[in-house]
XYZ file of C-alpha atoms in Angstrom:
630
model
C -8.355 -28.164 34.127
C -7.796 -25.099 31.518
C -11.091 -22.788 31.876
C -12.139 -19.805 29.549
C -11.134 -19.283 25.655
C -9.375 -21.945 24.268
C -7.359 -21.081 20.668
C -6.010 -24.587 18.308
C -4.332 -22.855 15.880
C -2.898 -24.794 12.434
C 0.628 -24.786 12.208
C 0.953 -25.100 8.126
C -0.288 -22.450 5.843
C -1.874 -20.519 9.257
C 0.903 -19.889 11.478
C 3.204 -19.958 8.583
C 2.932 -19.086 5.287
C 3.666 -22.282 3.840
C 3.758 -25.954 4.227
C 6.539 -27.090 5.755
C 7.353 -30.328 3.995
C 6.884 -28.446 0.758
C 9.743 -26.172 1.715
C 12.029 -29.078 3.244
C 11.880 -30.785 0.343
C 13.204 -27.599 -2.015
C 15.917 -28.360 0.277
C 16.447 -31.880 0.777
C 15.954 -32.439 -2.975
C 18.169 -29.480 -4.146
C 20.606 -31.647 -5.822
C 18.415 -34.463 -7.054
C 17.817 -34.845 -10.942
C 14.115 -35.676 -10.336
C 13.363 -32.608 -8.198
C 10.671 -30.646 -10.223
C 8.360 -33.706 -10.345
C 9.058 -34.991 -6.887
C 8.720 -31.409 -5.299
C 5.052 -31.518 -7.530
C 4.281 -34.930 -6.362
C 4.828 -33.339 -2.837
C 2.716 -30.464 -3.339
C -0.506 -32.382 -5.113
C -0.033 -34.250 -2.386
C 0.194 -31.514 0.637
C -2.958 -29.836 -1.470
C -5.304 -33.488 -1.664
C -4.574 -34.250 2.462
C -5.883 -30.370 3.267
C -9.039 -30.606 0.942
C -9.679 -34.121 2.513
C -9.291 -35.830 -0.967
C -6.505 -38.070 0.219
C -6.725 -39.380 3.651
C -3.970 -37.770 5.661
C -2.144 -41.536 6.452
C -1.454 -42.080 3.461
C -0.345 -38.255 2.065
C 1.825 -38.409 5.137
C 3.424 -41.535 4.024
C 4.189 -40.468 0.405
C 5.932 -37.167 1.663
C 8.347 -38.518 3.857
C 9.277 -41.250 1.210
C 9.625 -38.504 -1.069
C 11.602 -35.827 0.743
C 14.555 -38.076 2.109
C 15.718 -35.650 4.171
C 18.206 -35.442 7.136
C 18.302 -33.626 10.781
C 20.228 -31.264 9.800
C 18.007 -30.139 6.964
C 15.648 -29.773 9.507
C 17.719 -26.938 11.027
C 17.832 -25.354 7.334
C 14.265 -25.755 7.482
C 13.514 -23.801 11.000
C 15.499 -20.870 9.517
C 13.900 -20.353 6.502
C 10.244 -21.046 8.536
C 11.198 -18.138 10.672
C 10.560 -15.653 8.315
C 7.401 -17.210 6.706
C 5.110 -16.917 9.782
C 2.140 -15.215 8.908
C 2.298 -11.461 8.732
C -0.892 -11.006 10.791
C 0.503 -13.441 13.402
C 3.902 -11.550 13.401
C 1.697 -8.191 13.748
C 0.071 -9.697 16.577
C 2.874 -11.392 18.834
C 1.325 -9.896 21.726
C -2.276 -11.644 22.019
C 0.586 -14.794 21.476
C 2.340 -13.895 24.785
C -0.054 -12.481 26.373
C -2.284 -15.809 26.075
C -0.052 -18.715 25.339
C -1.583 -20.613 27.777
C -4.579 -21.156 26.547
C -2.871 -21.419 23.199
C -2.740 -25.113 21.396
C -0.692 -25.553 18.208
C -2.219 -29.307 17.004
C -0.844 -29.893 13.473
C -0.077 -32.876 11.380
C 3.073 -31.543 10.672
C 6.325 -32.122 13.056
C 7.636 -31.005 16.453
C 11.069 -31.332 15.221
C 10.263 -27.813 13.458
C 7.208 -26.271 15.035
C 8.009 -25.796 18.466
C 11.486 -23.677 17.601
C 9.091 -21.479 15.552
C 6.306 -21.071 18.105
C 8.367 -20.589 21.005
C 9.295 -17.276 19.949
C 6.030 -16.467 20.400
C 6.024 -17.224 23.935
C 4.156 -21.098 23.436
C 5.526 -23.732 25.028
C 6.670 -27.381 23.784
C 3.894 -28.460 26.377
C 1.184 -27.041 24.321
C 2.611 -28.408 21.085
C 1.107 -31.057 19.607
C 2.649 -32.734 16.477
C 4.258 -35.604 14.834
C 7.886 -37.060 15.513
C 10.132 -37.624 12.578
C 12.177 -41.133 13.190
C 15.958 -40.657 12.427
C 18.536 -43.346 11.477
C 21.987 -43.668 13.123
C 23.207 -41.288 10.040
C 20.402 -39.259 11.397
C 18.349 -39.487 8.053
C 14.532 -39.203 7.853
C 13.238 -42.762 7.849
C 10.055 -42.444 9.086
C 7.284 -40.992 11.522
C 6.483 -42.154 15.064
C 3.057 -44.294 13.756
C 2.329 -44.105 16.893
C 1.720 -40.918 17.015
C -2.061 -40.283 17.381
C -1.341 -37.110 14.713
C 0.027 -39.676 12.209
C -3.252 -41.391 11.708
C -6.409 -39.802 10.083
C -8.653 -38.089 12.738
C -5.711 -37.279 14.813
C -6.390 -33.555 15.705
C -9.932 -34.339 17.204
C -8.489 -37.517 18.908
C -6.065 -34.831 20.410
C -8.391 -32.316 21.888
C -10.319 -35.260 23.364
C -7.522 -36.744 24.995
C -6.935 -32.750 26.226
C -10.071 -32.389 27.986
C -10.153 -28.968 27.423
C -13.034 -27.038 28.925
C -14.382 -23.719 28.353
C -14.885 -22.527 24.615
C -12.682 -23.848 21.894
C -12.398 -21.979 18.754
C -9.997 -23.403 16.116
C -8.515 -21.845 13.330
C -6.420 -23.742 9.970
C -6.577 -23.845 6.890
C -7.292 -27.161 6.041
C -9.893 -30.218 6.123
C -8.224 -31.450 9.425
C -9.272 -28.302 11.264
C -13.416 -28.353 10.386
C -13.428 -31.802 11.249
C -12.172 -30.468 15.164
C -15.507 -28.692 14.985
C -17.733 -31.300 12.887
C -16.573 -33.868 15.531
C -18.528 -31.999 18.352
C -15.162 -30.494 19.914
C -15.161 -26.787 19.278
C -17.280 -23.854 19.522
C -16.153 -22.379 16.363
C -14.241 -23.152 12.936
C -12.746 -20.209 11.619
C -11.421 -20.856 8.134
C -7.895 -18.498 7.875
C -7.459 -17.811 4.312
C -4.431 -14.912 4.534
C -1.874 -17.517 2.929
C -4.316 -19.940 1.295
C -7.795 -20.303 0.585
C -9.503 -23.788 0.027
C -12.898 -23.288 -1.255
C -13.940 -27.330 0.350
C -13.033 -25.892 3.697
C -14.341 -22.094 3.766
C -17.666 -23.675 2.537
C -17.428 -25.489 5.783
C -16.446 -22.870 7.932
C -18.212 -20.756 10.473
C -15.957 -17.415 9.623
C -14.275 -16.903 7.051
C -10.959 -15.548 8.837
C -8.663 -13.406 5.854
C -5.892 -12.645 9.106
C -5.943 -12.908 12.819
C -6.526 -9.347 13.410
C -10.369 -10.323 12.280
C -10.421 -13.449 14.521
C -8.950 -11.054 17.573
C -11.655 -8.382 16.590
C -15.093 -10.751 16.651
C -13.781 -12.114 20.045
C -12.682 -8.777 21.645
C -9.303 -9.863 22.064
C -7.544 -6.916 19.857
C -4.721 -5.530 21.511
C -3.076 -4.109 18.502
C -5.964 -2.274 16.413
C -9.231 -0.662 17.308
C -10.201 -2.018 13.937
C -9.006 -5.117 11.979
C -7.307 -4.587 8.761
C -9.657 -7.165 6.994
C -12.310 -4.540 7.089
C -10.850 -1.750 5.669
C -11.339 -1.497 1.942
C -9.219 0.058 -0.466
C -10.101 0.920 -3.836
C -7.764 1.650 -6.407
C -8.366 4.002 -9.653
C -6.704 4.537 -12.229
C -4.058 1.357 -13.316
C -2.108 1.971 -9.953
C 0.896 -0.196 -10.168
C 0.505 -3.989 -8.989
C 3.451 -3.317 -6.116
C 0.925 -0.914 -4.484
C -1.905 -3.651 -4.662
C 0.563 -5.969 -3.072
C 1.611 -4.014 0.143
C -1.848 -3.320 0.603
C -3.040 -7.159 0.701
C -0.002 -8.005 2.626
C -0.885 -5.372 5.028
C -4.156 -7.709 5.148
C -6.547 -5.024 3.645
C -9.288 -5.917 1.139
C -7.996 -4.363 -1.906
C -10.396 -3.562 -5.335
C -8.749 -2.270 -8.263
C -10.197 -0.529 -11.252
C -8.323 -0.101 -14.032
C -9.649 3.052 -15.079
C -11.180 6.352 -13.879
C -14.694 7.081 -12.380
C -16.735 9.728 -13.325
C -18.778 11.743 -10.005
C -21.735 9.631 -10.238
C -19.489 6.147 -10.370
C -17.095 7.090 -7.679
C -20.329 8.539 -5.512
C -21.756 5.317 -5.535
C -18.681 3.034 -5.379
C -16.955 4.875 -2.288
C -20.042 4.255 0.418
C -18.014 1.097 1.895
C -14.359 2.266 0.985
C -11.654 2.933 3.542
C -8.894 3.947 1.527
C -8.718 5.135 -2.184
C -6.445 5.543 -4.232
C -6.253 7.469 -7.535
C -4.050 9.290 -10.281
C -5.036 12.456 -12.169
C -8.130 11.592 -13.997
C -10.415 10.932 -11.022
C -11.801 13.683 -9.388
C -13.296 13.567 -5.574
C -15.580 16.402 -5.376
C -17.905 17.548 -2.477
C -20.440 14.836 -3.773
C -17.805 11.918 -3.669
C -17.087 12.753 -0.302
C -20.807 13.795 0.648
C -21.030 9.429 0.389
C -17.606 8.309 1.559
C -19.029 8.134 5.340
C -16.207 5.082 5.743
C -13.110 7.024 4.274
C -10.111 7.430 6.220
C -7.405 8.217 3.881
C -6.850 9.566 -0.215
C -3.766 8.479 -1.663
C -2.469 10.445 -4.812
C -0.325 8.211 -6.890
C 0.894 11.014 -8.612
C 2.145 14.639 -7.301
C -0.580 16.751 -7.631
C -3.914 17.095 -5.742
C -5.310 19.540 -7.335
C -8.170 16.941 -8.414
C -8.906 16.511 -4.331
C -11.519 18.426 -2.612
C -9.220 19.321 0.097
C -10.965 21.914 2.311
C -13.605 18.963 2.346
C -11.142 16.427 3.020
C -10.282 18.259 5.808
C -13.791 18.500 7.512
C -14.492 14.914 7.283
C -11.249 14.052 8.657
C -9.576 12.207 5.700
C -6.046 12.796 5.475
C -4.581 13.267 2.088
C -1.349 11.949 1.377
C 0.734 12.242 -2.583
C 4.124 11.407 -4.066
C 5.357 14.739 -4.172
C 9.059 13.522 -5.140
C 8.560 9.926 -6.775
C 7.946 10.700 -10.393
C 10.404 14.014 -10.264
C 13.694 12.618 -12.229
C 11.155 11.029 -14.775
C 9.860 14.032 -16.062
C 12.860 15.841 -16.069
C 14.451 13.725 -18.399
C 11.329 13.596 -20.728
C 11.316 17.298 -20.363
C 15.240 17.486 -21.492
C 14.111 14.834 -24.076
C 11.270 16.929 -25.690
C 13.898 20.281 -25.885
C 16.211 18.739 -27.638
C 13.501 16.860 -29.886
C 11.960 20.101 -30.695
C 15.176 22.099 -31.188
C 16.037 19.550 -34.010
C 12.916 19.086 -35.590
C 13.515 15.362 -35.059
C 9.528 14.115 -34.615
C 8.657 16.005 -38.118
C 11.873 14.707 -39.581
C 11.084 10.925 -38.407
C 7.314 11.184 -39.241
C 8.302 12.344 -43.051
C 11.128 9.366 -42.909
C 8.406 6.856 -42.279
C 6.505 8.658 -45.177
C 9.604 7.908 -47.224
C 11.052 11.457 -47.650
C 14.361 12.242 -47.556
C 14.719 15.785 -46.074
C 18.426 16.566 -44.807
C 18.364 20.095 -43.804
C 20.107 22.097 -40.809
C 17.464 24.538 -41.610
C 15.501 25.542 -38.033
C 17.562 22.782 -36.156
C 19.882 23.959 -33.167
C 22.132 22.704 -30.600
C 20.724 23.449 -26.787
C 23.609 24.320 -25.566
C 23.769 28.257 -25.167
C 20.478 29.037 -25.374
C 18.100 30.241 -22.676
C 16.169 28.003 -20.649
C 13.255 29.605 -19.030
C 11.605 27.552 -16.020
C 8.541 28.939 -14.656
C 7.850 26.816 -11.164
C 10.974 25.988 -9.232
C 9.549 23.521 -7.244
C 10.739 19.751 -7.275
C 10.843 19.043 -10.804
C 11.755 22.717 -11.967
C 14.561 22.851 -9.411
C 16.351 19.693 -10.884
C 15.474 20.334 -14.563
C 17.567 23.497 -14.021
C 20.740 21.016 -12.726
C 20.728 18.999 -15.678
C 19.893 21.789 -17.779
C 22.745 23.748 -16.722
C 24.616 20.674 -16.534
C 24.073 20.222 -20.794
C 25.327 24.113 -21.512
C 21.767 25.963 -21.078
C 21.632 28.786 -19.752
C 18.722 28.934 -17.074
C 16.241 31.568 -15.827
C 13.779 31.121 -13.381
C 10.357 32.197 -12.047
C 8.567 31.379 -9.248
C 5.533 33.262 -7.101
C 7.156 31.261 -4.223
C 10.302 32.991 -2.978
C 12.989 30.243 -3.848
C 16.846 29.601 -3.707
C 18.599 29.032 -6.982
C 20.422 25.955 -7.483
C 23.637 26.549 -9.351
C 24.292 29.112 -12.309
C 20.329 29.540 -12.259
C 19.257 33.275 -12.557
C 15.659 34.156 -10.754
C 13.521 36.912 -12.515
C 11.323 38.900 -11.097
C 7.947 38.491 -12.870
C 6.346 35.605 -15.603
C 6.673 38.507 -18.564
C 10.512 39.214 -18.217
C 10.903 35.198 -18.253
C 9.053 34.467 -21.283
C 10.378 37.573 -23.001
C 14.094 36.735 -22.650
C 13.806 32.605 -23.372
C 14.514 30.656 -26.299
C 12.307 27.719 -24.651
C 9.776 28.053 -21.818
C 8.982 25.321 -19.854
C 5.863 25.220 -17.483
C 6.321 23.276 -14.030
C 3.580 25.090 -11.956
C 0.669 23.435 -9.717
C -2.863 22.782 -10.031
C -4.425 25.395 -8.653
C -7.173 26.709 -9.705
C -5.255 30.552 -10.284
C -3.178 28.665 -12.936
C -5.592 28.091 -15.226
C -4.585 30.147 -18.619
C -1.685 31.467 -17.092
C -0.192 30.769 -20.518
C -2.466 32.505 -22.474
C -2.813 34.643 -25.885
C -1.090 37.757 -24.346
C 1.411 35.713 -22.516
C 2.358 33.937 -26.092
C 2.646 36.871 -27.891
C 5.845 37.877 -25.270
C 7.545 35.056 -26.466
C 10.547 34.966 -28.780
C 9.934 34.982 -32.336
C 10.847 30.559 -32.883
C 11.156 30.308 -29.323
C 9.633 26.715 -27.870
C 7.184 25.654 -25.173
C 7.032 22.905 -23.150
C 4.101 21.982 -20.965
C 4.656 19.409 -18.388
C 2.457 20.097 -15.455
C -1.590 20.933 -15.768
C -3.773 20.512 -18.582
C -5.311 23.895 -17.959
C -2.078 26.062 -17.459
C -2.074 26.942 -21.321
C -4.772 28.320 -23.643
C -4.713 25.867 -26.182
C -6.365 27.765 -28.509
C -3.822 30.374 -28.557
C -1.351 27.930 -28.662
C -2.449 26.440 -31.673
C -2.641 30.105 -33.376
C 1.307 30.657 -32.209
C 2.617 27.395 -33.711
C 0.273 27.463 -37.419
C 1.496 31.226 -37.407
C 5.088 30.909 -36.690
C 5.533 33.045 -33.893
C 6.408 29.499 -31.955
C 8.515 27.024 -33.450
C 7.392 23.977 -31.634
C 5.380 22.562 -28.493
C 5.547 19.438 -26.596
C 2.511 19.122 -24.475
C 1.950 16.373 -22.098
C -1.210 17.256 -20.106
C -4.472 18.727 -21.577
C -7.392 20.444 -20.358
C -9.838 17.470 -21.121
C -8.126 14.009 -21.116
C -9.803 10.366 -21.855
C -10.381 8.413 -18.639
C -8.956 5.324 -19.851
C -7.030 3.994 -23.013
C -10.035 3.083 -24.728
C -11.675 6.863 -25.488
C -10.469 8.883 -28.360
C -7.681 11.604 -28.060
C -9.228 14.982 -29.135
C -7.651 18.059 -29.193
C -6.480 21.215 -31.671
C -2.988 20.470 -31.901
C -3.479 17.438 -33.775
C -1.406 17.227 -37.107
C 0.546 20.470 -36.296
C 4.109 20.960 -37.258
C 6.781 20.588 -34.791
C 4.245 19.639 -32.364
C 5.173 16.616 -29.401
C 2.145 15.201 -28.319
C 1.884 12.583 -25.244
C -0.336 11.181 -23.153
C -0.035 12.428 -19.851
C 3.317 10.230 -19.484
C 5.716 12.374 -17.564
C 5.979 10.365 -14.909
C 5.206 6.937 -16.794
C 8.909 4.776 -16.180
C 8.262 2.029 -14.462
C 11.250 3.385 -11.769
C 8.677 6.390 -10.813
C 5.596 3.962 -10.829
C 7.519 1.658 -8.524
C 8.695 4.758 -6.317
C 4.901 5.669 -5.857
C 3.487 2.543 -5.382
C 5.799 2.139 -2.427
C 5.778 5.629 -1.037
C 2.193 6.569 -1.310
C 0.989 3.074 0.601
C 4.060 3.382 2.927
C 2.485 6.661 4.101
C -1.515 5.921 4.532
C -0.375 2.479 6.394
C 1.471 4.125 8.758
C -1.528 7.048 9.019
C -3.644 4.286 9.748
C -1.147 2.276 11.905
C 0.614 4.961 14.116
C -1.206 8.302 13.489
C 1.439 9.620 11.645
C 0.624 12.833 9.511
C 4.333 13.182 8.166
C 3.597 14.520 4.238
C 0.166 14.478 4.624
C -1.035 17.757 2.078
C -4.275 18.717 3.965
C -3.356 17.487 7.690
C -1.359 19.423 10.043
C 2.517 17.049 9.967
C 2.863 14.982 12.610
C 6.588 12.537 13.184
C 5.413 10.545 16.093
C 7.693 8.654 18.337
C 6.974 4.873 18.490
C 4.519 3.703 20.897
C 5.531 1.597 23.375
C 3.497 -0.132 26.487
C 0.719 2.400 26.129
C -3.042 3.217 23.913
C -2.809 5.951 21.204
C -5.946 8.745 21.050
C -6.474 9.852 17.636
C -8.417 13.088 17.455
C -9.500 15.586 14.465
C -11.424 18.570 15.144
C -12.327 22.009 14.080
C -9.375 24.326 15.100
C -11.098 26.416 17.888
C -10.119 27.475 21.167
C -10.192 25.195 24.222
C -11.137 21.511 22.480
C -7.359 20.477 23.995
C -8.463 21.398 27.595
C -12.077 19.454 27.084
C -9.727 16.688 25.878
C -7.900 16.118 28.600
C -10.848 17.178 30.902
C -12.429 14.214 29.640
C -9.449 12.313 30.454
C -9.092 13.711 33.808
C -12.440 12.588 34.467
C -11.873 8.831 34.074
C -8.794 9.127 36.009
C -6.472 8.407 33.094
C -2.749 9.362 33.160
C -1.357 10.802 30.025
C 1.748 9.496 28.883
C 2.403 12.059 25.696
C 0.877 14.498 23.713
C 1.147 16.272 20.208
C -0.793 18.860 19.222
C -0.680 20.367 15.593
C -3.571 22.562 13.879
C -3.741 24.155 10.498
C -5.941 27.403 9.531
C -9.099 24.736 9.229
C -8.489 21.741 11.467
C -6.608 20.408 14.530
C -4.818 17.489 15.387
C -4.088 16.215 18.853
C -2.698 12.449 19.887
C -2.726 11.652 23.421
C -0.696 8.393 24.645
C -2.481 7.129 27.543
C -1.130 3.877 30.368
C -3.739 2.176 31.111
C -6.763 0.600 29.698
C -10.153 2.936 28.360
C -13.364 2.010 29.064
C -16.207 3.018 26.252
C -17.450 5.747 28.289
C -14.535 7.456 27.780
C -14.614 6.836 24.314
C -18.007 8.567 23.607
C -17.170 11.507 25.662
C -14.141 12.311 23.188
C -16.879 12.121 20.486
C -19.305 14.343 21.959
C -16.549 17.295 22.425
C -17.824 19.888 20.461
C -15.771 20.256 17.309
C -15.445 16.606 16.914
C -14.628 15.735 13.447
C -13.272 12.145 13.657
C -11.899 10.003 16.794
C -9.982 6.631 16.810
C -8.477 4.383 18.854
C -4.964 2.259 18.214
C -3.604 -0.548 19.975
């Protein structure tokens, strides 16, 4: 007799993704002129045998009549079932081998494609229990074995009783089948796994509610992957972040809010107390109070490039790493940037505002071609870099400035200060960071070393340009036109009025904060920024982090990962490993980083920690964060 923890675990919609007969029949019925409606039929049916509104007899029955499928669709079938199983199961293959043992798979599905699937997962046939398709000499699907205690109704808890399992017996499915294991007397617990399904009869029923195995591994101790299971970290996301961002983050198997628009301080100080991970664009601003109640934070994520709106240095003593898109969005606002220079050299928005008035006004008066003219950058980071390219690229000629000591790229010309730039271009256009320095670094003076009809273009921080003054240089003349993207007051959300003083001036491009709005750059953020805090959180990676020390760690292999943030001051590395000196542990790798505020160490260790060991690396002094993976 088996003694100790006992796991039945669901085959249909819990090790896998899907039901299996759903999928066979996409492929038995691919040719058949009926197939919508039979492959619906199939489905209402799958969905009324789970919820327990059909007995499972007679939903078996109907399926196989319906699918008329063949053995070697069955072998189509395996394939495609190989990469459906459950992303939390996949992440955890390890508690599979490590266990399999005292690992059960009792489904009312079929051997004939379960145990090919679960055997890569280190379960034997001998612990599968299912039902037996019955084959013709054409080796078609004709039936089931009825014989079969699975093929009747109560055939999972008719299993375990035949089993005579001992020890404790915790089940987890998706479906009616599973609680009645549990109603029937025969297990200790009925978790209810809803990563791939959730059926509101059966959580209702349920012990735990189970959204992936890492929580099921986490209750019962039995994590070998994470210190902490992804169900439990929350993510909150500000700000319209796009749906692809939302989506890695659920299939990662976090609990993901989103919130279409900003938060003001008080909202976001109240709303962050449980949150894990949040991520924002430019509106929302974490300040010292936001973070003052985000005791649960582990990581910011800036869908956008700058940070500027991030309390940083206070990031940095709570230990949450920051991580942004700095390249994502950068070929998007070039192009609306080349866009808005030619618009503006032309005239073209006042000329297409008067069309829709229904004047006719054909004039070459104040309209010119770019090419030849002087292109003035100031910041030749990212963006400014490859707007000088195509810039040069289209016949501009282009100067740059930068307080950063940077190579040019091409014909480009580098000036030496922000007055010889602006004196010498025919358009100006601003690519600089948040910082707080920046603000009116465009301001009255500044303007008034301008060309007389020269152009600006502000593409980077609402507060970079004195709008006042700006509004003075266009009404006067001195300027001949302005596109502005980014003000110094912006609505939070779609909803609140647009309000500023270059409203209804001539030659004046006004847009709302869209430089980086294609959906291409949207997409490229919503994968990159996720890609990074997952792997933060996974692996301890720091790699583009903006206020940790960068960190490329190798992949960990056969060994525990020590995450640990501190205060940079001398000796915390030697009471580190002190500490792990102490318990006798051997270290297989270290990396050390530190910045001028915090450092970084993660220690690789080969052999198993005990909690002791885990609150002395907490009471080091200097201690700003410590976590565990794997």
């Amino acid at each position: 007799m088996l003694t100790g923890k006992k796991f039945i675990i669901d085959f249909d919609s819990t090790f896998t993704q899907v039901e299996a007969l759903d999928i066979l029949g996409e492929i038995s019925l691919k040719n058949d002129v009926n197939r919508d409606q039979k492959l619906k039929s199939i489905k209402d049916i799958t969905d009324g045998g789970m919820e327990g509104t059909v007995t499972f007899r007679e939903s078996l029955e109907k399926r196989v009549d319906l699918l008329k499928a063949t053995k070697a669709q069955i072998g189509e079938l395996v394939e495609v079932l190989k990469s459906k199983v459950s992303t939390s199961f996949q992440r955890n293959k390890e508690f599979f081998v490590e266990n399999a043992e005292n690992i059960y798979i009792i489904s009312n599905g079929f051997k004939d494609f379960i145990t090919p699937i679960v055997g890569e997962f280190g379960i034997s046939p001998d612990n599968v229990f299912a039902n037996d398709f019955v084959y013709d000499e054409n080796e078609n699907i004709v039936d089931f074995n009825r014989d079969n205690v699975l093929s009747k109704n109560g055939g999972k808890s008719e299993t375990i009783k035949r089993l005579k399992l001992e020890g404790d017996i915790y089940v987890i499915g998706d479906g009616y089948t599973d609680y009645e294991i549990k109603a029937a007397g025969l297990a200790n617990k009925f978790y209810a796994f809803t990563e791939n399904v959730e059926r509101l009869k059966v959580t209702s029923l349920a012990d735990h509610i189970a959204p992936s195995l890492d929580e099921i591994l986490y209750i019962n101790k039995m994590n070998k992957k994470y210190s902490y299971p992804k169900s439990r970290i929350n993510v909150l996301l500000l700000e319209n972040v796009h749906p692809i961002a939302v989506e890695l983050l659920q299939k990662e198997g976090y609990n993901v809010e989103v919130v279409t628009s900003a938060l003001n301080e008080e909202e976001l100080a109240e709303k962050i107390k449980n949150v894990s991970v949040l991520g924002i664009r430019s509106k929302t601003n974490v300040t010292k109070k936001v973070l003052e109640n985000a005791n649960r934070l582990i990581s910011i994520g800036a869908f956008c490039i700058g940070t500027n709106q991030i309390d940083l240095e206070t990031c940095q003593e709570k230990g949450i790493a920051v991580f942004n898109a700095p390249f994502s969005n950068t070929r998007s606002v070039v192009e609306l940037a080349i866009a808005e220079i030619i618009f503006l050299m032309r005239n073209l928005a006042d000329k297409s505002t008067a069309m829709h008035q229904g004047k006719w006004d054909k004039s070459a008066t104040g309209s010119f071609e770019i090419r030849g003219k002087k292109l003035g950058i100031v910041g030749y980071g990212n963006i400014g870099a490859q707007l000088s390219v195509l810039a040069e690229n289209m016949g501009l000629n282009v100067f740059y400035y930068d307080v950063i000591e940077r190579l040019a790229l091409g014909n480009a010309t580098k000036v030496d200060s922000l007055d010889e730039l602006l004196s010498l271009s025919d358009i100006v256009s601003l690519h600089v960071d948040g910082r707080k320095e920046n603000k009116n670094l465009i301001n009255r003076e500044k303007i008034a070393l301008m060309k007389q009809g020269a152009i600006l273009v502000n593409l980077s921080r609402g507060h970079v340009v004195e709008i006042g003054a700006l509004k003075d240089a266009i009404v006067s003349g001195h300027l001949a036109g302005t596109a502005v993207d980014v003000f110094p007051e912006e609505p939070k959300n779609n909803k609140e009025p647009f309000v500023s003083e270059l409203i209804g001036l001539p030659n004046t491009i006004l847009t709302p904060h869209i430089g980086g709005s294609t959906l291409e750059a949207q997409e490229n953020i919503a994968r990159f920024v996720p890609g990074k805090i997952m792997e933060y959180i996974n692996t301890g990676n720091t790699y583009n982090s903006v206020n940790f020390p960068n960190i490329q760690l190798p992949f960990l292999q056969s060994a525990h990962r020590l995450i640990h943030i501190h205060m940079n001051e001398p000796g915390v590395l030697a009471k580190i490993n002190l500490s792990l000196a102490n318990f006798n542990i051997n270290i297989v790798g270290q990396y050390l980083k530190t910045n001028e505020k915090i450092g970084y160490v993660i220690t690789d260790i080969d052999k198993a920690y005990s909690p002791e060991l885990i609150d002395a690396m907490k009471q080091i002094p200097g201690t700003i964060r410590f976590r565990v993976l794997y």
